[in-house]
Structure formats: structure tokens, C-alpha cells
XYZ file of C-alpha atoms in Angstrom:
722
model
C 50.881 186.158 6.155
C 48.902 185.806 9.846
C 47.839 189.475 11.304
C 48.186 190.983 15.239
C 46.005 193.918 16.006
C 47.501 195.572 18.804
C 45.772 199.303 20.286
C 44.055 199.803 16.729
C 46.590 199.273 14.330
C 47.165 196.561 12.447
C 51.455 194.878 12.399
C 52.164 192.068 10.359
C 54.266 189.732 10.330
C 56.293 187.480 7.400
C 57.224 184.210 8.269
C 60.798 183.709 5.814
C 60.416 180.993 3.692
C 62.641 177.996 4.437
C 64.013 176.037 1.863
C 63.412 173.153 1.006
C 66.201 170.820 2.604
C 67.512 168.287 0.728
C 66.709 164.608 2.337
C 66.452 167.016 6.048
C 65.384 164.542 9.370
C 62.059 165.300 9.655
C 61.260 166.040 13.797
C 57.900 167.007 15.059
C 57.576 168.666 18.654
C 54.836 167.383 20.421
C 55.646 169.230 23.455
C 55.357 173.678 24.264
C 57.811 175.916 22.710
C 61.129 174.425 23.542
C 62.968 177.038 26.017
C 65.953 177.053 23.765
C 64.586 179.237 20.907
C 65.524 182.621 20.795
C 62.582 184.698 21.556
C 62.113 186.597 18.704
C 61.984 182.606 17.059
C 59.442 181.655 19.843
C 57.233 184.444 19.698
C 57.050 184.009 15.845
C 56.452 179.879 16.844
C 53.920 180.422 19.425
C 52.140 182.661 17.238
C 51.844 180.102 14.567
C 50.987 177.397 16.850
C 48.323 179.714 18.114
C 47.367 180.615 14.953
C 46.193 176.527 13.543
C 49.848 176.749 11.636
C 51.313 172.954 10.199
C 54.584 172.239 11.128
C 57.904 173.880 10.768
C 60.467 172.807 8.445
C 63.962 174.077 9.802
C 67.704 172.510 9.407
C 70.956 173.068 11.473
C 73.360 175.148 10.110
C 77.022 173.925 9.249
C 78.277 174.386 13.140
C 75.386 172.948 15.030
C 75.650 170.074 13.484
C 79.220 169.796 14.246
C 78.156 170.228 17.684
C 75.512 167.833 17.571
C 77.561 164.375 15.559
C 77.487 161.721 17.402
C 81.647 161.462 17.765
C 83.558 158.572 15.995
C 84.771 156.022 19.306
C 88.175 156.470 19.479
C 90.887 154.179 21.526
C 92.269 155.137 24.732
C 95.886 154.563 23.169
C 94.714 157.398 20.644
C 93.521 159.330 22.601
C 96.366 160.105 24.296
C 99.126 160.443 21.903
C 96.592 163.121 21.125
C 95.193 164.934 24.217
C 96.895 163.576 26.464
C 99.993 166.062 27.944
C 102.961 164.543 30.680
C 104.556 167.173 32.741
C 106.670 165.059 35.711
C 108.220 162.568 33.312
C 111.700 161.856 31.772
C 109.954 162.776 29.012
C 108.081 165.934 29.169
C 104.968 166.653 26.525
C 102.768 164.993 24.535
C 101.728 161.171 25.376
C 103.471 158.822 23.141
C 102.978 154.538 22.745
C 106.075 154.271 21.403
C 108.187 154.284 24.969
C 105.131 152.397 26.298
C 104.136 150.258 23.685
C 102.942 147.829 26.149
C 100.617 149.886 27.544
C 98.241 150.687 24.568
C 96.668 146.972 24.601
C 96.023 147.368 28.452
C 94.458 151.320 28.190
C 92.147 149.675 24.649
C 90.959 147.361 26.772
C 89.655 149.128 29.526
C 87.967 151.259 26.590
C 86.155 148.064 25.932
C 82.368 147.592 25.875
C 81.664 144.342 27.624
C 85.005 145.190 29.945
C 84.742 146.225 33.372
C 87.775 145.408 35.417
C 91.501 145.556 34.697
C 94.498 143.907 36.300
C 97.996 145.590 35.984
C 100.294 143.534 38.398
C 103.362 145.627 37.553
C 106.975 146.198 38.229
C 108.418 149.880 38.990
C 109.318 151.965 36.095
C 106.846 150.147 33.719
C 103.759 153.198 32.855
C 100.856 151.234 34.708
C 100.130 154.884 36.958
C 100.204 156.964 33.864
C 98.025 154.111 32.022
C 95.153 154.617 34.631
C 96.042 158.877 34.035
C 95.749 157.713 30.026
C 91.990 156.271 30.959
C 90.354 158.232 33.362
C 91.035 161.440 31.080
C 89.663 159.451 28.353
C 86.812 159.071 30.597
C 86.106 162.487 31.351
C 86.068 163.421 27.838
C 84.285 160.387 26.090
C 82.775 158.559 28.729
C 82.432 161.373 31.793
C 80.745 159.738 35.384
C 82.099 160.268 38.471
C 85.940 158.975 39.046
C 87.546 157.859 42.076
C 91.442 158.204 43.026
C 92.146 155.104 46.130
C 95.975 155.473 47.282
C 97.596 154.303 49.724
C 98.375 156.616 52.139
C 96.720 160.706 52.034
C 99.824 162.220 51.759
C 100.300 160.620 48.645
C 96.608 161.227 47.285
C 97.669 165.274 47.671
C 100.558 164.513 46.376
C 99.426 162.560 43.216
C 96.199 165.623 43.136
C 98.641 168.405 43.132
C 101.915 166.635 40.844
C 99.646 164.590 38.136
C 95.719 164.919 38.466
C 95.312 168.698 38.041
C 98.261 169.386 35.470
C 96.179 166.169 33.125
C 93.858 168.681 33.533
C 95.194 171.953 32.772
C 97.452 170.681 30.329
C 95.633 169.740 28.572
C 93.177 171.713 25.724
C 90.661 169.292 25.280
C 90.622 168.516 29.502
C 90.784 172.148 30.369
C 87.462 173.082 28.036
C 85.429 170.994 30.933
C 86.383 173.067 34.022
C 84.456 175.275 35.701
C 86.233 178.113 35.769
C 86.166 178.627 39.850
C 89.350 178.352 41.980
C 88.085 176.253 44.370
C 87.167 173.870 41.785
C 90.472 172.419 41.619
C 91.218 170.930 45.018
C 93.619 168.892 46.728
C 91.153 166.153 47.567
C 88.450 166.826 44.688
C 88.327 168.158 41.019
C 84.729 169.915 39.725
C 84.866 169.577 36.029
C 81.348 170.544 33.968
C 79.669 167.541 34.033
C 81.321 165.270 36.484
C 83.673 165.805 39.456
C 87.183 163.313 40.646
C 87.330 161.877 44.429
C 90.990 161.031 46.064
C 91.038 159.107 48.520
C 92.684 156.690 50.246
C 92.558 153.333 52.288
C 91.973 153.105 55.788
C 89.593 156.421 55.236
C 85.958 154.862 55.378
C 84.538 158.935 55.518
C 86.280 159.060 51.791
C 85.616 155.750 50.374
C 81.464 155.868 51.501
C 78.689 157.772 50.421
C 79.712 158.231 46.961
C 78.489 156.245 43.040
C 81.423 155.935 41.385
C 82.193 154.808 37.042
C 85.437 154.994 36.902
C 87.618 154.272 40.022
C 91.553 153.445 39.473
C 93.103 151.591 42.707
C 96.821 152.319 42.361
C 99.374 150.225 44.965
C 96.654 148.555 46.215
C 99.259 145.644 47.748
C 100.168 148.857 50.323
C 96.835 149.667 50.934
C 96.073 149.409 55.064
C 92.554 147.934 55.925
C 90.676 149.804 57.614
C 89.604 148.065 61.533
C 86.175 146.152 61.914
C 85.034 146.740 57.845
C 85.438 145.070 54.914
C 89.051 146.380 53.190
C 89.064 149.541 51.474
C 89.237 147.347 48.128
C 85.830 146.172 48.929
C 84.614 149.546 49.819
C 85.772 151.528 47.150
C 84.807 148.622 44.752
C 80.880 149.108 46.162
C 80.791 152.424 45.166
C 80.305 150.737 41.646
C 77.440 148.853 42.200
C 74.800 151.409 40.167
C 76.960 151.687 37.451
C 76.677 147.876 36.406
C 78.615 147.214 33.224
C 79.005 150.756 32.036
C 82.044 151.225 35.029
C 85.406 151.127 34.875
C 87.863 149.537 37.126
C 91.651 149.414 36.992
C 93.787 147.686 39.542
C 97.030 148.641 39.446
C 99.857 147.055 42.308
C 103.155 145.639 42.585
C 103.063 142.490 43.948
C 103.973 141.481 47.508
C 103.223 138.227 48.362
C 101.105 135.104 46.958
C 97.816 136.043 48.910
C 98.097 140.267 48.422
C 95.435 141.807 46.454
C 96.607 142.293 43.162
C 98.351 138.495 43.096
C 95.192 137.225 43.779
C 92.674 138.980 40.801
C 95.582 138.333 39.048
C 95.407 135.136 38.743
C 91.691 133.998 40.447
C 89.592 137.185 39.302
C 90.762 137.296 36.082
C 88.380 135.933 33.300
C 91.587 136.226 31.207
C 95.018 136.098 32.185
C 97.576 138.028 29.568
C 101.107 137.929 28.322
C 103.401 140.191 26.251
C 104.937 138.404 23.636
C 107.892 140.415 21.864
C 109.375 139.874 18.425
C 112.832 139.662 17.714
C 114.057 142.100 14.987
C 116.222 139.883 13.899
C 114.619 137.564 12.466
C 111.473 138.204 13.062
C 109.946 135.393 15.889
C 107.623 136.041 18.925
C 108.745 135.175 21.686
C 108.226 135.720 25.960
C 110.679 136.608 27.139
C 112.151 134.714 30.474
C 114.223 136.131 33.183
C 117.015 133.268 33.478
C 117.266 133.821 29.701
C 119.112 137.347 30.985
C 123.039 136.490 30.639
C 125.985 138.255 31.464
C 130.298 137.499 30.466
C 131.234 133.978 32.484
C 127.866 134.044 34.335
C 127.868 130.729 37.215
C 131.026 131.069 36.784
C 133.837 131.933 39.187
C 134.645 134.388 36.880
C 131.188 136.572 36.562
C 131.570 140.356 37.081
C 130.149 141.729 40.187
C 126.524 143.396 40.429
C 127.719 146.463 40.654
C 130.277 145.555 37.294
C 127.497 144.505 35.621
C 125.247 147.791 35.711
C 127.919 150.568 35.251
C 129.379 149.045 31.972
C 125.824 147.999 30.518
C 127.006 144.180 30.052
C 124.127 142.357 29.996
C 121.876 141.266 26.623
C 119.054 138.691 25.722
C 119.794 135.992 23.508
C 116.941 134.841 20.513
C 116.288 131.812 21.784
C 115.150 131.777 17.859
C 118.008 132.608 15.683
C 120.188 133.453 19.146
C 120.936 137.358 17.668
C 122.268 138.694 21.788
C 119.804 142.160 21.765
C 121.393 144.902 23.608
C 119.398 147.813 25.182
C 118.010 148.825 22.408
C 117.208 145.716 20.367
C 115.292 144.643 23.666
C 113.146 148.343 22.767
C 112.669 147.148 19.430
C 111.496 143.819 20.482
C 108.956 145.548 22.591
C 108.068 147.395 20.440
C 106.782 144.408 17.767
C 105.237 142.701 20.262
C 101.295 142.035 21.338
C 99.614 140.656 24.845
C 98.451 136.636 23.994
C 96.442 134.820 26.364
C 97.557 132.542 28.655
C 95.229 129.512 27.388
C 93.988 130.252 24.083
C 96.973 131.595 22.721
C 95.173 134.659 21.233
C 96.064 137.786 20.814
C 94.565 140.076 22.739
C 91.778 141.958 20.194
C 90.947 138.716 18.700
C 90.072 136.874 22.576
C 88.231 140.432 23.621
C 85.438 139.739 20.842
C 85.463 135.628 20.591
C 85.492 135.383 24.540
C 84.374 138.732 25.806
C 85.854 138.469 29.324
C 84.561 141.324 32.173
C 87.930 141.378 34.255
C 91.311 140.931 32.255
C 94.559 141.368 33.391
C 98.050 141.932 32.522
C 101.581 141.307 33.835
C 104.305 143.129 33.200
C 107.931 142.667 34.684
C 110.945 145.201 34.428
C 112.539 143.598 31.437
C 109.611 144.831 29.218
C 110.349 148.798 29.841
C 112.489 151.282 28.502
C 113.583 152.745 31.336
C 114.615 149.459 33.258
C 118.088 148.423 30.971
C 118.478 144.379 31.197
C 121.736 144.850 33.216
C 119.319 146.659 35.994
C 118.178 143.677 36.069
C 120.969 141.304 35.430
C 122.096 143.788 38.505
C 119.591 143.012 41.112
C 119.508 139.030 40.214
C 123.854 139.522 41.264
C 123.161 141.131 44.371
C 120.928 138.299 45.736
C 124.174 135.980 45.060
C 126.520 138.053 46.824
C 124.973 139.911 49.883
C 122.144 136.784 50.524
C 120.244 138.805 51.493
C 116.073 138.135 51.790
C 115.202 141.212 51.119
C 117.876 141.761 48.139
C 115.897 137.945 46.921
C 112.471 140.145 47.598
C 113.776 142.908 45.610
C 114.288 141.010 42.871
C 111.148 138.810 42.772
C 108.521 141.868 43.511
C 110.459 144.505 41.663
C 111.343 143.377 38.428
C 110.161 140.154 38.095
C 106.736 141.570 38.666
C 105.984 138.278 41.216
C 104.806 137.469 44.504
C 107.260 136.682 46.881
C 106.493 133.092 48.370
C 106.958 132.523 51.976
C 108.019 128.365 52.049
C 106.601 128.236 55.288
C 104.797 124.955 55.169
C 104.112 122.359 58.084
C 106.160 119.601 56.643
C 105.754 116.014 57.699
C 107.787 112.604 58.435
C 106.433 111.484 54.981
C 107.001 113.950 52.968
C 110.384 114.169 54.596
C 111.078 110.033 54.022
C 109.889 110.693 50.278
C 113.426 112.761 49.304
C 114.826 109.133 49.862
C 116.655 107.728 46.455
C 117.988 104.032 46.004
C 121.532 104.916 47.139
C 122.841 103.011 50.620
C 124.188 104.363 53.415
C 127.843 105.730 52.906
C 127.518 106.041 48.612
C 128.252 109.281 46.950
C 126.256 109.834 43.937
C 127.028 108.837 41.026
C 128.159 110.601 37.387
C 126.265 112.619 35.325
C 125.385 110.644 32.165
C 127.318 112.751 29.016
C 128.031 112.005 25.170
C 131.520 113.974 25.437
C 134.621 111.940 24.141
C 136.195 108.836 26.036
C 139.673 108.170 26.954
C 140.808 111.336 28.829
C 141.992 111.297 31.816
C 139.901 113.808 34.326
C 141.734 115.845 37.212
C 139.490 116.601 40.193
C 140.121 119.431 42.567
C 139.997 118.494 46.453
C 138.920 121.727 47.545
C 140.840 121.946 50.085
C 143.670 124.675 48.288
C 146.239 121.469 47.255
C 147.153 121.161 43.973
C 144.470 118.402 41.480
C 144.995 114.702 41.835
C 144.607 112.336 39.790
C 141.874 109.859 41.147
C 143.101 106.513 41.592
C 140.785 103.409 40.431
C 138.503 103.931 37.943
C 138.082 107.762 38.309
C 140.379 106.938 35.564
C 137.556 107.132 33.319
C 136.926 108.930 29.605
C 134.317 111.631 29.612
C 132.501 109.901 27.659
C 131.225 108.042 31.427
C 129.651 111.046 32.486
C 130.163 114.607 34.317
C 131.245 114.622 37.752
C 128.138 115.105 40.005
C 129.217 116.642 42.640
C 130.917 118.751 43.755
C 132.173 118.180 47.688
C 131.929 116.741 50.710
C 130.214 119.159 53.760
C 129.302 117.965 57.189
C 127.724 119.911 60.097
C 128.045 118.930 63.329
C 125.795 119.808 66.363
C 127.717 118.605 70.153
C 125.409 117.298 73.086
C 126.280 117.323 76.550
C 129.006 119.908 78.742
C 132.332 117.391 79.048
C 133.512 114.347 77.029
C 132.616 111.975 79.187
C 128.693 113.070 79.034
C 128.894 114.325 75.262
C 129.126 113.010 71.847
C 128.051 114.710 68.826
C 125.303 114.443 66.213
C 125.913 114.581 63.115
C 125.412 114.815 58.833
C 127.982 114.278 55.819
C 125.858 115.368 53.299
C 127.450 115.743 49.230
C 126.819 119.386 47.303
C 126.675 119.454 43.562
C 128.423 121.838 41.298
C 125.676 124.375 39.608
C 123.652 127.354 41.414
C 120.905 125.199 42.368
C 122.902 123.116 44.572
C 121.366 119.978 44.463
C 122.244 117.780 47.218
C 122.177 114.416 48.679
C 122.333 113.105 52.532
C 125.881 110.538 52.605
C 124.990 110.056 56.312
C 124.499 110.540 59.490
C 124.936 109.303 62.916
C 125.883 109.854 66.148
C 129.733 109.889 67.310
C 130.899 109.678 70.802
C 133.755 111.746 70.850
C 136.756 113.745 68.886
C 138.865 110.809 67.487
C 135.558 109.237 66.273
C 134.397 112.717 63.990
C 138.303 112.232 63.032
C 137.617 109.120 61.545
C 134.553 109.727 59.945
C 135.425 112.879 58.450
C 139.381 112.984 57.789
C 139.908 109.364 57.534
C 137.690 107.531 55.714
C 136.404 107.993 52.215
C 132.807 108.203 50.398
C 132.924 106.036 46.778
C 130.109 106.631 43.754
C 129.194 103.296 42.314
C 131.829 103.270 39.834
C 134.533 103.385 42.373
C 135.712 107.534 42.058
C 136.429 108.237 45.638
C 135.743 111.744 47.602
C 136.861 113.192 51.544
C 135.286 115.171 53.986
C 136.083 119.023 51.792
C 135.460 120.530 55.742
C 132.859 120.583 58.682
C 131.027 122.979 60.222
C 130.430 122.678 64.698
C 128.290 124.769 67.088
C 131.233 126.450 69.271
C 128.234 128.285 70.931
C 127.325 124.776 73.267
C 128.345 123.218 76.552
C 131.946 122.073 75.022
C 133.272 125.225 73.572
C 137.619 124.974 74.656
C 136.953 121.081 72.490
C 135.710 122.836 69.410
C 137.963 125.698 69.263
C 140.679 122.945 70.294
C 139.961 120.835 67.145
C 139.228 123.474 64.583
C 142.812 125.138 66.337
C 144.009 121.000 65.011
C 142.529 120.729 61.485
C 142.604 124.758 61.427
C 141.601 125.629 57.732
C 138.720 122.134 57.637
C 136.678 123.041 60.989
C 134.704 125.836 61.234
C 132.778 126.735 64.577
C 129.450 128.123 64.749
C 127.288 130.761 66.202
C 123.314 130.933 65.206
C 122.307 133.920 65.765
C 118.575 135.325 64.872
C 118.998 137.857 62.441
C 121.821 139.166 61.189
C 122.331 142.105 58.344
C 124.014 140.011 55.971
C 123.608 135.837 55.981
C 127.100 135.594 57.589
C 129.994 137.246 59.083
C 133.576 136.258 60.532
C 133.800 137.024 64.101
C 138.036 136.758 64.685
C 138.521 135.570 68.055
C 142.060 135.417 69.634
C 141.006 133.613 73.287
C 139.404 130.846 74.325
C 138.936 129.319 77.495
C 140.608 126.106 79.597
C 139.466 123.655 81.477
C 139.594 126.287 83.937
C 137.937 129.066 82.900
C 141.497 131.368 81.868
C 141.925 132.872 78.568
C 144.371 130.529 76.200
C 146.217 132.388 73.314
C 145.100 131.539 69.487
C 148.097 131.429 67.743
C 146.986 132.756 64.429
C 143.705 133.463 65.266
C 140.523 132.066 64.835
C 136.927 132.831 63.101
C 133.847 132.443 64.568
C 130.941 131.726 61.879
C 127.579 134.265 63.307
C 125.278 133.002 60.634
C 121.703 133.800 60.142
C 119.346 131.554 61.391
C 116.991 132.499 60.022
C 118.049 132.384 56.165
C 119.713 129.593 56.595
C 116.243 127.674 58.031
C 114.233 128.931 55.942
C 116.389 128.145 52.944
C 116.594 124.386 54.331
C 112.472 124.695 54.495
C 112.035 125.466 50.863
C 114.279 122.849 50.089
C 112.516 119.999 51.692
C 109.964 121.166 49.804
C 111.472 120.572 46.280
C 110.687 117.176 44.664
C 113.505 114.783 43.582
C 112.646 115.083 40.181
C 113.296 119.068 40.383
C 116.598 121.283 40.336
C 117.781 121.673 43.205
C 116.795 119.035 44.826
C 117.434 117.752 48.505
C 117.824 113.769 48.321
C 117.969 111.373 51.401
C 119.933 107.693 50.898
C 117.212 105.052 51.106
C 115.665 104.530 54.392
C 116.897 100.998 54.796
C 116.341 98.871 58.194
C 114.783 102.575 59.073
C 117.182 104.068 59.351
C 115.974 107.719 58.951
C 113.155 107.616 60.672
C 114.839 109.903 63.563
C 115.972 112.053 61.204
C 113.280 112.647 59.638
C 110.802 113.051 62.811
C 113.970 115.871 64.116
C 113.867 117.587 60.509
C 109.820 118.560 61.245
C 110.319 119.907 64.841
C 110.953 123.111 63.557
C 107.943 125.410 62.421
C 108.014 128.656 61.282
C 106.487 131.490 63.695
C 104.836 134.218 61.589
C 103.915 137.385 64.844
C 108.164 135.872 65.499
C 109.213 136.544 62.173
C 111.577 132.877 63.106
C 112.118 129.379 63.985
C 110.331 127.592 67.226
C 110.792 124.835 68.465
C 107.322 125.025 70.924
C 106.628 121.061 71.752
C 110.676 120.828 73.176
C 111.234 118.249 70.320
C 114.947 116.991 68.834
C 115.923 118.979 66.478
C 119.925 118.066 66.506
C 119.340 117.002 62.605
C 117.713 119.911 61.868
C 120.526 121.800 63.117
C 123.414 120.281 60.955
C 121.148 120.230 57.547
C 121.193 124.289 58.496
C 125.305 124.225 59.760
C 126.018 122.690 56.847
C 123.475 124.688 54.430
C 125.773 127.556 55.814
C 128.833 125.727 55.425
C 128.371 125.797 51.396
C 127.093 129.260 51.033
C 130.661 130.121 52.924
C 132.726 128.544 50.448
C 130.417 129.343 47.295
C 129.888 126.154 46.416
C 127.549 127.210 44.415
C 129.529 128.690 41.598
C 132.868 125.913 41.069
C 133.645 124.641 38.293
C 133.258 120.645 36.963
C 136.882 119.665 36.011
C 135.902 118.485 32.425
C 134.915 122.511 32.322
C 137.818 123.462 33.148
C 141.038 125.018 30.450
C 142.964 122.601 28.963
C 145.541 123.881 29.516
C 144.918 123.840 33.092
C 144.718 120.600 33.020
C 147.986 120.068 31.141
C 149.851 121.356 34.335
C 148.164 119.957 36.713
C 149.012 116.485 35.167
C 152.460 117.463 34.598
C 152.730 118.386 37.957
C 151.656 115.325 38.910
C 154.733 113.530 37.304
C 157.154 115.633 38.506
C 157.581 117.741 35.275
C 157.848 120.925 37.292
C 161.364 121.436 39.248
C 161.454 122.625 42.801
C 162.519 126.116 41.669
C 159.529 126.457 39.613
C 157.809 124.874 42.285
C 158.875 127.717 44.941
C 157.155 130.455 42.598
C 153.970 128.487 41.822
C 153.750 128.173 45.280
C 155.441 132.021 46.416
C 152.656 132.760 43.599
């Protein structure tokens, strides 16, 4: 019992006996008295040390041990279900991985030691941004350090801070504990917590992106960033802020893709050391599979009877067939399939946890198409696909590619070479139509062929009377494109192409013949009075022709179109339209003296978007001959196609003007002819025509009866009235 003398009086202090700890950890204090001790205890300890006393054993209380105990690691997905509260959502309340099961693996990968960068290439309404918020919430609680969000612009940054980030912190009891309690610590551009700050920046603002060490970086909607002038990109500037943290940093890149050279697609395809796709599991057979956009179906898909985009959307007609058992999934089955799915690496085929443990990639990428989302129906995806088919607008195609497939829009505006064009030649001689598609169907049945000109179908002569077993008809019809040259009949001529278009929406086609015609009479012989046969004797005539009406021979073109109404389509090319084509009714045309001449019944001038159809032509010229939708040429016997190839390389894409131009003024007549033929095929909806052997047998029977005279005159008149 130590004694202390003060003012002549003796004061005694008794040290309380300390029970012997049971396997307690012992620590030796080699420094001064810790400042965190209470004053009374600190005085006793000081006196004990001064008196030369030995070690002082002690043990922490149960509450102290609970506070100082190292917390067990918890995956980000589990943390989100325990502590994340969602307010601005169609499903408010506690976060549930049930609705976005594909995000579970992404969140856990972001919290895996060694993984520095997570790349999320996604469609809208798939939860990508909320995934970033969950990672930030986990970092606040489990892996603290300065956080920065980067948005496309300042308005978006302020709105996200007000509507999502601050409510995420204040709404969660766990995260609320880290708030300082000061009102100005939760501003629109900075949130101060007791142990870390959260910064908000936007692209193009160098001051907001610089001079801040950052551990956790969220780059949201990366492809929409506007980069500053005379500086590195906003993405690079932001990433430099994480350099000091090295292996302990968290970088999340989130965006819907735009183009192939866009930041998110570049990061996914070039930066990521591992790329993952989400494999779903059929709720009926239990087999795993990667959902394919092309397998999404709807009633009468690809036929003339398929419903409209709006009808599919409103009636929820779309479905998805399992590739293993054939079971047809509705949206509920799709959701169950997604909940049972898993992420698999594209190259190794390993699931996500196994690949991370075995290969230890630093940067990982994930691809999330719209059809995986609980919030997007299969019918919405199908409607988007049909909308483009109905309108033909490039914007609708871009929307399908970016917003639903989560893939970049690929511009096919590449330089073409004459050799590349000539590589599209096959071994058919000039003037020959390709033969049938090999078929294994039953033989011995006559096949009716629709001429496509509005007349009743007729049985072809000669070898047309072959069985279906000899092969399916490959060609739906022959179309022509004609470019006028000169100002009158004496000084002018015509360039033309005749192209065979196949069945199906791949739009495969074959050049049958091209050349020059000196007069309209010669055109009549080539187009209306000639037949073009397949190797087995099946004969075709040209169904229709589109001709340039805006040259120096407008009057002659109109007169020719009137004489061949329904077969001749006058063309006017327009650089940009709101839709691929629009008919412009014409009631008059000028005569030789410039006077207006009345057109009996009127005539349509077909105004077509040259940018749309020329881009389509450039795309088709880039397709390999063995691939679906190939653009075939006939044999180049005697260099017959040399001029054709040169003229198809005359036009180039001008990025500044966003249009096709002919900068060197080279002849481009065949380019124009092919463009007009593609436009005509689009107008006539050739890709949705049905092969004769695919039509109902009853219809075929009626056709044969008509041709044999089985119908009375009264019945025929009734048919015509209908």
C-alpha cells in the first residue's frame, strides 16, 4: 500500500486487487501514461510507476471488447441487404438482391481484395448506378477513404447528391452514425463524414477533378462525359486521383455504351483482364444458358402476319424459348431463370468466384443487356426491334443497339477498295439468277410462284414443275435501279442494275446484270420483255424499277412511269429525312415546253433518305460472301465488273457533314443504281415475303384451281371485288 505525504498529513491509497485474467492478452506499456485513461486511474498509474511498481494487469470489459473487436468481413451484397435503404425507387424500402440478382456478383467483385476496377457496360433500368451507391455505402462502413462521384454535368451531379447520395446516408441507421451532425456538412457537392469526405464532380471541370486524393471513384454514365479542352479526358483526370491508394482503391465505371470507340466499350474490351456474361438457368429443365436476343420470339415472327411493335408491347406477346428443353418463358419464367443464374468468364468459362480466386484479375468487366432486368419486359425488347423494322430510322436501330442490347453502335463507313468489291463475285454468268436452296422436303408436288405484281400466282413452265425436294426457291423477286444520264433522248442514256433479292430479313441479294441502255425502248426490253433464269430453268421477270426523276429528263421519266404504273417508281434523293422514305403525290408534270400536264389519277414521287440507304449499301458491301445477308455479284468474266467496282468506291463518308460525298467527282452511277434498288426493296417490304412452299396448302390448292379454270366467272368477279 503506497503512502503519499501532503501538508504533514499521511494519505493512503489502496490499489484494488485485480483478478487473474483467464488467458487474457498481456500488453506492456513502454510509453508515458496513455491520455485516454480517466484522471483518477491516470493518477494511480503514475504514482505506481513513480514508486517503481511492476506491470499492472487489467482486462477490457465486455462492451469494450465488442467495440474493439475486428469485424468479420462481409460481402458488399450482404451488407446492402442489411443496411441499404432505397427511397427513390419503384420498390422502396430495404435493398433486396432478389430483384437484381446479377448485381450480386458485381458488388462482391468490387469488394474483393486485389480487384481495383469494375467495368459495368449495361442497359438502362438494370440497376448499375444503384450498384455504385451500394459499393460506396459499404466503403463508408467497411473500407473508409475519400470518395468521388463523377457525373456528365453539374446539374446531374447536384441532383444525384440531393436525391440519392445524401438520402442513402441519412436513410440507413448504420451510415447515419458517421454523420457529423453539422448542417453544412451535407452540401450538394460535398458530404463530410466523421472519418471521410465524399466529393461530387462532373466532366469538363478540371478544378473539381483535381487536387484530391481519392480511394473510391465512381464514374457514372461515362460515355456521356464532355472532356475539357487542352486537357486529358475527364476519365483520366479522375483516375489519377486514386494513384496514392494503389492496390487498395476501388474504381467503378458505369455506362450505357454509345459507339465502338466510346469509353465504356473500350474499357470492357481492351482494359478488362476478365469479361463476364450472365448465364441464366431454365426454371423448367435447370439447364444454364446465355440468353440471345435473336431467340426472343413473338407470334408470326418474320412473316407478313406478325403484330405491330405497339401491339406486342401492349399485349405482352413476346416470349423466350429455352434452348435445351424448348419451354416457352414468359416474363415470370425469365425472372426465375435470372435469379438462378451466375456470372461466367468468356474465355475460361469459370464462374465469377472461381475465376477471381484462380486468376486474380485487377480489372473485371460485366455486360448487362436489358432482357436480364426485372424492370424490362421481353415485349419491350421485342417492340424496340420491330419499331426499327417499321420506321427504318437509324435512331431506332441505335436505340435498340445501345439501350437494349447494351452494345455499341457500329458505323460501317469504311473506305472500300475495288478488289474488296470484286471479292463479292460468285461463279454465276451474267444474266443468271441463283438456283434454289437445297431442301430435303417431299418431292413430286408442284410449286406455285407469286409474280409479285399483284396478279394471281402462276405455275412456271418447264423445270419449275419440280418437287420441293429439289430445293426451296432462293429468290423472292428481281428489282432494278436506273440512273438517268444526259438531258434528252438524243444525248442521253441510262445506267441500270438488275438485282435478285432473297427471302428473309437477312436481305441476301445477287447482282444479275448491270450495264447501259440507250433509250426507254431498250429499258423496256431489258426490264419487262426479258426473262432471267436459274440454272435449273426457273424463270423470273423484273418486278419493279426505281428510276432517278430529278435529272434532266423528269418529263420523260414521268411519262414512262405513267405507262408502266405500278412497276416504275420515280426517285428523288434527299440527304436527310425523318423516315427512310415518303411518297409525294404528283398531279402534274412538265411537258417539253415547260407547261403543266395533268397526270390522270396522279403519281407518287418517292422521296428517299440517301444517307439511310447509302449507309445500308456500304454495310452490305462489307459483309463476307459466306455470311448472312451477303451482297453477291455475278462472275467478273472479261473484266465486265471493273467499272462497276470503281463506281461503287466513289462515295465516301464525311464525318463533319455526316453525309456521303463524292469529293473527287468520280463517276458513281452504279452506286446510285444500287442505292435505288435497296430503297425499292425496302418500300416493297421484300424481307417479309414468304416462300411459296411455306404458304398454307389450302391457298395453293385454290391457286391451282383458278389456273385450271375451276372457278366460274361469277366467283372470279367476287374474288376481284374482295
